[in-house]
Short mmCIF file of N, CA and C in Angstrom, two decimals:
data_model
loop_
_atom_site.label_atom_id
_atom_site.label_comp_id
_atom_site.label_asym_id
_atom_site.label_seq_id
_atom_site.Cartn_x
_atom_site.Cartn_y
_atom_site.Cartn_z
N UNK B 1 -9.98 -9.27 4.19
CA UNK B 1 -8.57 -9.00 4.25
C UNK B 1 -8.38 -7.67 4.96
N UNK B 2 -7.47 -7.63 5.91
CA UNK B 2 -7.24 -6.42 6.68
C UNK B 2 -6.12 -5.55 6.12
N UNK B 3 -5.17 -6.16 5.44
CA UNK B 3 -4.05 -5.41 4.89
C UNK B 3 -3.55 -6.08 3.63
N UNK B 4 -2.82 -5.31 2.82
CA UNK B 4 -2.36 -5.83 1.54
C UNK B 4 -1.07 -5.13 1.17
N UNK B 5 -0.15 -5.89 0.59
CA UNK B 5 1.04 -5.26 0.03
C UNK B 5 1.42 -5.97 -1.25
N UNK B 6 2.07 -5.24 -2.15
CA UNK B 6 2.49 -5.84 -3.41
C UNK B 6 3.67 -5.04 -3.94
N UNK B 7 4.59 -5.75 -4.54
CA UNK B 7 5.74 -5.13 -5.19
C UNK B 7 5.65 -5.42 -6.69
N UNK B 8 6.25 -4.56 -7.49
CA UNK B 8 6.28 -4.78 -8.92
C UNK B 8 5.02 -4.40 -9.65
N UNK B 9 4.28 -3.42 -9.13
CA UNK B 9 3.05 -2.98 -9.77
C UNK B 9 3.33 -2.13 -11.00
N UNK B 10 2.47 -2.19 -11.96
CA UNK B 10 2.50 -1.29 -13.11
C UNK B 10 1.82 0.01 -12.68
N UNK B 11 2.15 1.13 -13.31
CA UNK B 11 1.57 2.41 -12.88
C UNK B 11 0.04 2.42 -12.85
N UNK B 12 -0.61 1.79 -13.81
CA UNK B 12 -2.07 1.79 -13.85
C UNK B 12 -2.65 0.92 -12.74
N UNK B 13 -1.95 -0.16 -12.36
CA UNK B 13 -2.42 -0.99 -11.24
C UNK B 13 -2.37 -0.20 -9.95
N UNK B 14 -1.24 0.46 -9.72
CA UNK B 14 -1.08 1.24 -8.50
C UNK B 14 -2.09 2.38 -8.43
N UNK B 15 -2.24 3.11 -9.50
CA UNK B 15 -3.13 4.27 -9.50
C UNK B 15 -4.57 3.87 -9.17
N UNK B 16 -5.05 2.84 -9.81
CA UNK B 16 -6.44 2.40 -9.58
C UNK B 16 -6.60 1.84 -8.17
N UNK B 17 -5.71 0.97 -7.76
CA UNK B 17 -5.82 0.35 -6.44
C UNK B 17 -5.69 1.36 -5.31
N UNK B 18 -4.72 2.26 -5.41
CA UNK B 18 -4.52 3.26 -4.36
C UNK B 18 -5.73 4.19 -4.26
N UNK B 19 -6.27 4.60 -5.39
CA UNK B 19 -7.44 5.48 -5.38
C UNK B 19 -8.64 4.81 -4.72
N UNK B 20 -8.91 3.58 -5.10
CA UNK B 20 -10.04 2.85 -4.52
C UNK B 20 -9.85 2.67 -3.02
N UNK B 21 -8.66 2.26 -2.61
CA UNK B 21 -8.39 2.05 -1.19
C UNK B 21 -8.51 3.35 -0.40
N UNK B 22 -7.94 4.44 -0.90
CA UNK B 22 -8.00 5.71 -0.19
C UNK B 22 -9.44 6.23 -0.10
N UNK B 23 -10.19 6.08 -1.16
CA UNK B 23 -11.59 6.52 -1.15
C UNK B 23 -12.41 5.72 -0.14
N UNK B 24 -11.99 4.49 0.14
CA UNK B 24 -12.68 3.66 1.12
C UNK B 24 -12.18 3.91 2.55
N UNK B 25 -11.20 4.82 2.70
CA UNK B 25 -10.70 5.16 4.03
C UNK B 25 -9.44 4.43 4.45
N UNK B 26 -8.82 3.71 3.53
CA UNK B 26 -7.61 2.96 3.87
C UNK B 26 -6.39 3.87 3.94
N UNK B 27 -5.41 3.43 4.69
CA UNK B 27 -4.08 4.05 4.73
C UNK B 27 -3.30 3.42 3.59
N UNK B 28 -2.67 4.24 2.76
CA UNK B 28 -1.89 3.75 1.61
C UNK B 28 -0.52 4.40 1.66
N UNK B 29 0.54 3.60 1.54
CA UNK B 29 1.90 4.14 1.61
C UNK B 29 2.84 3.28 0.77
N UNK B 30 4.07 3.76 0.65
CA UNK B 30 5.12 3.04 -0.04
C UNK B 30 6.15 2.53 0.95
N UNK B 31 7.32 2.20 0.46
CA UNK B 31 8.40 1.76 1.33
C UNK B 31 8.95 2.92 2.14
N UNK B 32 9.97 2.66 2.96
CA UNK B 32 10.55 3.71 3.81
C UNK B 32 10.96 4.93 3.01
N UNK B 33 10.41 6.07 3.33
CA UNK B 33 10.75 7.32 2.68
C UNK B 33 10.30 7.44 1.23
N UNK B 34 9.43 6.55 0.79
CA UNK B 34 9.00 6.56 -0.62
C UNK B 34 7.48 6.66 -0.71
N UNK B 35 7.04 7.19 -1.81
CA UNK B 35 5.62 7.23 -2.11
C UNK B 35 5.17 5.84 -2.56
N UNK B 36 3.90 5.50 -2.42
CA UNK B 36 3.42 4.24 -2.97
C UNK B 36 3.65 4.23 -4.48
N UNK B 37 4.04 3.11 -5.00
CA UNK B 37 4.30 3.01 -6.42
C UNK B 37 4.70 1.61 -6.82
N UNK B 38 5.37 1.50 -7.94
CA UNK B 38 5.73 0.20 -8.48
C UNK B 38 6.64 -0.63 -7.59
N UNK B 39 7.52 0.03 -6.85
CA UNK B 39 8.45 -0.72 -6.00
C UNK B 39 7.72 -1.40 -4.85
N UNK B 40 6.81 -0.68 -4.18
CA UNK B 40 6.07 -1.24 -3.06
C UNK B 40 4.86 -0.37 -2.76
N UNK B 41 3.73 -1.00 -2.58
CA UNK B 41 2.51 -0.33 -2.15
C UNK B 41 1.90 -1.13 -1.02
N UNK B 42 1.55 -0.44 0.06
CA UNK B 42 0.89 -1.06 1.20
C UNK B 42 -0.46 -0.40 1.38
N UNK B 43 -1.46 -1.15 1.78
CA UNK B 43 -2.79 -0.59 2.05
C UNK B 43 -3.45 -1.38 3.16
N UNK B 44 -4.05 -0.66 4.10
CA UNK B 44 -4.74 -1.32 5.21
C UNK B 44 -5.59 -0.30 5.95
N UNK B 45 -6.33 -0.79 6.92
CA UNK B 45 -7.06 0.12 7.81
C UNK B 45 -6.02 0.94 8.57
N UNK B 46 -6.27 2.22 8.82
CA UNK B 46 -5.28 3.07 9.48
C UNK B 46 -4.75 2.49 10.80
N UNK B 47 -5.59 1.82 11.56
CA UNK B 47 -5.16 1.25 12.84
C UNK B 47 -4.14 0.12 12.69
N UNK B 48 -4.05 -0.45 11.50
CA UNK B 48 -3.13 -1.57 11.26
C UNK B 48 -1.84 -1.15 10.58
N UNK B 49 -1.67 0.14 10.28
CA UNK B 49 -0.53 0.61 9.49
C UNK B 49 0.82 0.25 10.11
N UNK B 50 1.00 0.50 11.40
CA UNK B 50 2.29 0.20 12.02
C UNK B 50 2.61 -1.28 11.96
N UNK B 51 1.64 -2.13 12.21
CA UNK B 51 1.85 -3.57 12.17
C UNK B 51 2.20 -4.06 10.77
N UNK B 52 1.50 -3.54 9.75
CA UNK B 52 1.79 -3.97 8.38
C UNK B 52 3.17 -3.51 7.96
N UNK B 53 3.54 -2.28 8.30
CA UNK B 53 4.89 -1.81 7.98
C UNK B 53 5.95 -2.70 8.60
N UNK B 54 5.77 -3.05 9.87
CA UNK B 54 6.74 -3.91 10.54
C UNK B 54 6.78 -5.30 9.91
N UNK B 55 5.63 -5.82 9.57
CA UNK B 55 5.54 -7.16 9.00
C UNK B 55 6.29 -7.29 7.67
N UNK B 56 6.20 -6.27 6.84
CA UNK B 56 6.86 -6.34 5.52
C UNK B 56 8.21 -5.63 5.50
N UNK B 57 8.65 -5.14 6.66
CA UNK B 57 9.96 -4.48 6.74
C UNK B 57 9.99 -3.12 6.08
N UNK B 58 8.89 -2.40 6.10
CA UNK B 58 8.81 -1.09 5.46
C UNK B 58 8.77 0.03 6.48
N UNK B 59 9.52 -0.13 7.56
CA UNK B 59 9.51 0.89 8.61
C UNK B 59 10.50 1.98 8.30
#
């Protein structure tokens, strides 16, 4: 899988997933102007960040 997004995460889901992804070198972000969290979390290889944001409407 090259990219992943999910909405409606619980705080513990987001914290664990974001930490693992970031430690592996992934780009992790939230929706427009927001930090990653329960509303929306995106994770992918840094080179795919712009495409994933556009795909899920998080520009």
